[in-house]
PDB file of C-alpha atoms in Angstrom:
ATOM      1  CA  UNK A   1      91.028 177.719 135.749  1.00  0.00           C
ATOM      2  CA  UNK A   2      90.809 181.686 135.480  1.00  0.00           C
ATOM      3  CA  UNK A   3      91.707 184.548 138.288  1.00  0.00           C
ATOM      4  CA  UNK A   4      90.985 186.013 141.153  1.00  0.00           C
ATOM      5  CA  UNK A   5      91.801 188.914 142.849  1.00  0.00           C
ATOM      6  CA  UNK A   6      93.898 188.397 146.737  1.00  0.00           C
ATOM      7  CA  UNK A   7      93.331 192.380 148.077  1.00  0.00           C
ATOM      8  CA  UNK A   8      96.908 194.316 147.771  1.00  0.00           C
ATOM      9  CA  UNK A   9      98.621 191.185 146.110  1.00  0.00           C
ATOM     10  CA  UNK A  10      97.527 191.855 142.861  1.00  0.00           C
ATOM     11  CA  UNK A  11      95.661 188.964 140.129  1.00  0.00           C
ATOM     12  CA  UNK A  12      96.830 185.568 140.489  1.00  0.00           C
ATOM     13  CA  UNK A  13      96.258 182.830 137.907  1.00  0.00           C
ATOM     14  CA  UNK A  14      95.927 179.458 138.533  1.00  0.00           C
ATOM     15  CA  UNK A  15      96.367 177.016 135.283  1.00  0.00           C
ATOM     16  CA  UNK A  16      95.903 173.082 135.138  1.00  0.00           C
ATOM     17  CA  UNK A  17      93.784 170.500 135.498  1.00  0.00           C
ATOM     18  CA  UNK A  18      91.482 169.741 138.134  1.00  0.00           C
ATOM     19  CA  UNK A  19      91.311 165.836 138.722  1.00  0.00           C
ATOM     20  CA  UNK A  20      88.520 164.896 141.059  1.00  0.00           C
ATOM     21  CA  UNK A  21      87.877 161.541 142.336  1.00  0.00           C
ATOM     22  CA  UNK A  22      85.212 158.904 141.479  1.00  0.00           C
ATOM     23  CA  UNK A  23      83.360 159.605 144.604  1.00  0.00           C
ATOM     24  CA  UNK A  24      83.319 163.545 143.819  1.00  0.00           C
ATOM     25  CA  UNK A  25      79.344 164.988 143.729  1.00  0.00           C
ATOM     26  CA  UNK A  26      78.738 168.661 143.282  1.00  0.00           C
ATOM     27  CA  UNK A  27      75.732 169.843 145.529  1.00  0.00           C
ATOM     28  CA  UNK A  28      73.410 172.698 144.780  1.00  0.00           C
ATOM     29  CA  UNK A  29      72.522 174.724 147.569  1.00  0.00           C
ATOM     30  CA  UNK A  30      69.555 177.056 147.148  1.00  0.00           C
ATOM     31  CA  UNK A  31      66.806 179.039 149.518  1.00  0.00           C
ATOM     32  CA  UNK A  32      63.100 178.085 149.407  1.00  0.00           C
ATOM     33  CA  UNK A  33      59.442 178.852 151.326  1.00  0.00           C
ATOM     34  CA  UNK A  34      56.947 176.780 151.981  1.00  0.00           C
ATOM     35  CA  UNK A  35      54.968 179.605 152.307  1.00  0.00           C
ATOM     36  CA  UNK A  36      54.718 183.417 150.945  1.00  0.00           C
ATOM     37  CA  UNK A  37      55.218 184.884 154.715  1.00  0.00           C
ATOM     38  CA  UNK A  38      57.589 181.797 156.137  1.00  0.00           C
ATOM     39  CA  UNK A  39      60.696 182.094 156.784  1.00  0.00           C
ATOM     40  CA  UNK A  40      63.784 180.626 154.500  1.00  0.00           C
ATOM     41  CA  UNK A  41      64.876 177.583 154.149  1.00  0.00           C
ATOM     42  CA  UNK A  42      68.218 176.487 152.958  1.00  0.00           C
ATOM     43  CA  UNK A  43      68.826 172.663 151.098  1.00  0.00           C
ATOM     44  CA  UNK A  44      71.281 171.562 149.501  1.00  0.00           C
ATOM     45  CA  UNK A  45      70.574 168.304 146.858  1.00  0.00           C
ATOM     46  CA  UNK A  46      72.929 166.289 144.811  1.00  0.00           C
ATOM     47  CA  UNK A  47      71.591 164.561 141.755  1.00  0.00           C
ATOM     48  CA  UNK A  48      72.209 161.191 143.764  1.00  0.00           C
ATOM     49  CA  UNK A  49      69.595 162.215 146.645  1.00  0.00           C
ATOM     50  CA  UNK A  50      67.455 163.725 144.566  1.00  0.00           C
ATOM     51  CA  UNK A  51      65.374 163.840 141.337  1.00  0.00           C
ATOM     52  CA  UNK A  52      66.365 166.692 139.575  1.00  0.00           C
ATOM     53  CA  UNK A  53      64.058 168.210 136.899  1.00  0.00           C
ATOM     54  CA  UNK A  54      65.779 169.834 134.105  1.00  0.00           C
ATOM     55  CA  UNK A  55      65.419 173.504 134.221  1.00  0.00           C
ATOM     56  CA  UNK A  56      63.952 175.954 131.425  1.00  0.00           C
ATOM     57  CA  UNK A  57      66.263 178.780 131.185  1.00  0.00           C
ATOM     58  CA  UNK A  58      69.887 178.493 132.627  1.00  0.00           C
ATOM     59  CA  UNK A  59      72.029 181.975 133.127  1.00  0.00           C
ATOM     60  CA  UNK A  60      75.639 182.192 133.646  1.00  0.00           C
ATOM     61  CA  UNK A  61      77.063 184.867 135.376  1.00  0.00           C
ATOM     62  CA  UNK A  62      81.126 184.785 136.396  1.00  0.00           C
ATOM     63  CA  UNK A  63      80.670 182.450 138.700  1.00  0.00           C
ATOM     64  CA  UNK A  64      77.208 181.892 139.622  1.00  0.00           C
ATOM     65  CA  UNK A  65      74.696 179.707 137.740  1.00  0.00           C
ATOM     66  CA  UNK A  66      70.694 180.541 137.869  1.00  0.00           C
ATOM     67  CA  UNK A  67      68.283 178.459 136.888  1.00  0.00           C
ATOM     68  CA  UNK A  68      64.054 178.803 136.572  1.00  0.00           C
ATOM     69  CA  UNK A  69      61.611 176.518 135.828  1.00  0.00           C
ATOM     70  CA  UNK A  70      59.196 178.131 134.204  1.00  0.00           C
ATOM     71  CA  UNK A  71      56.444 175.330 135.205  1.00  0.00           C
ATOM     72  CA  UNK A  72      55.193 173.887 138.698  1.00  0.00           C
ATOM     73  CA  UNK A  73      57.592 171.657 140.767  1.00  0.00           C
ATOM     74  CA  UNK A  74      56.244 169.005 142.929  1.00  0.00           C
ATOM     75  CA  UNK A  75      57.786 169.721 146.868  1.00  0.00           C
ATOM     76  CA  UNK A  76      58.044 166.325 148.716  1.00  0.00           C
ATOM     77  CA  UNK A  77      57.391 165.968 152.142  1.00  0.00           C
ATOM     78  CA  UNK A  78      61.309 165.481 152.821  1.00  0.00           C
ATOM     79  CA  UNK A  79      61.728 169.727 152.713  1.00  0.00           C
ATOM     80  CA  UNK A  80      59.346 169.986 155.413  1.00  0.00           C
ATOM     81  CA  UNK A  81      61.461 167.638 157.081  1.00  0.00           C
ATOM     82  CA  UNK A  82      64.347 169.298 156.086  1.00  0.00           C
ATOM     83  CA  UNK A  83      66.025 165.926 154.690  1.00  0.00           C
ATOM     84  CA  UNK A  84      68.148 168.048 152.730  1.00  0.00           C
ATOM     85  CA  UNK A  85      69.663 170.402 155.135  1.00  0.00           C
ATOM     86  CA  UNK A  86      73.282 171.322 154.961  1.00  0.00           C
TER      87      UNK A  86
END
């Protein structure tokens, strides 16, 4: 699984599997605006709830995962609804 760091304790590694269950869905949580001077909004989608376009360029960092699409997305009316709220 990898390490991680617990303050004074030292590095602690964790090995095995991870077994999730049939009904397990990873969500992606992200920040958008509607507008240049709006404030932020936060969403969070799963591919279930949402159709998800496949991104250009995907970057891995340790832990976090960025993605850009280099193209225009269509925004629905749900975000101004804020369907997808957390």
């Amino acid at each position: 699984m990898g390490k991680g760091k617990t303050g004074r304790h030292g590095t602690f590694y964790f090995r095995g599997k991870v077994k999730y269950s049939q009904y397990y869905e990873p969500k992606l949580k992200f920040t958008y605006k509607c507008f240049q001077k709006s404030p932020k909004k936060t969403a969070c989608i799963t591919t279930k709830n949402f159709r998800f376009y496949k991104p250009d360029i995907i970057e891995r960092n340790n832990e976090t995962i960025h993605l850009y699409f280099l193209n225009d997305i269509d925004v629905y009316e749900d975000y101004k609804n804020r369907k997808y709220k957390c």
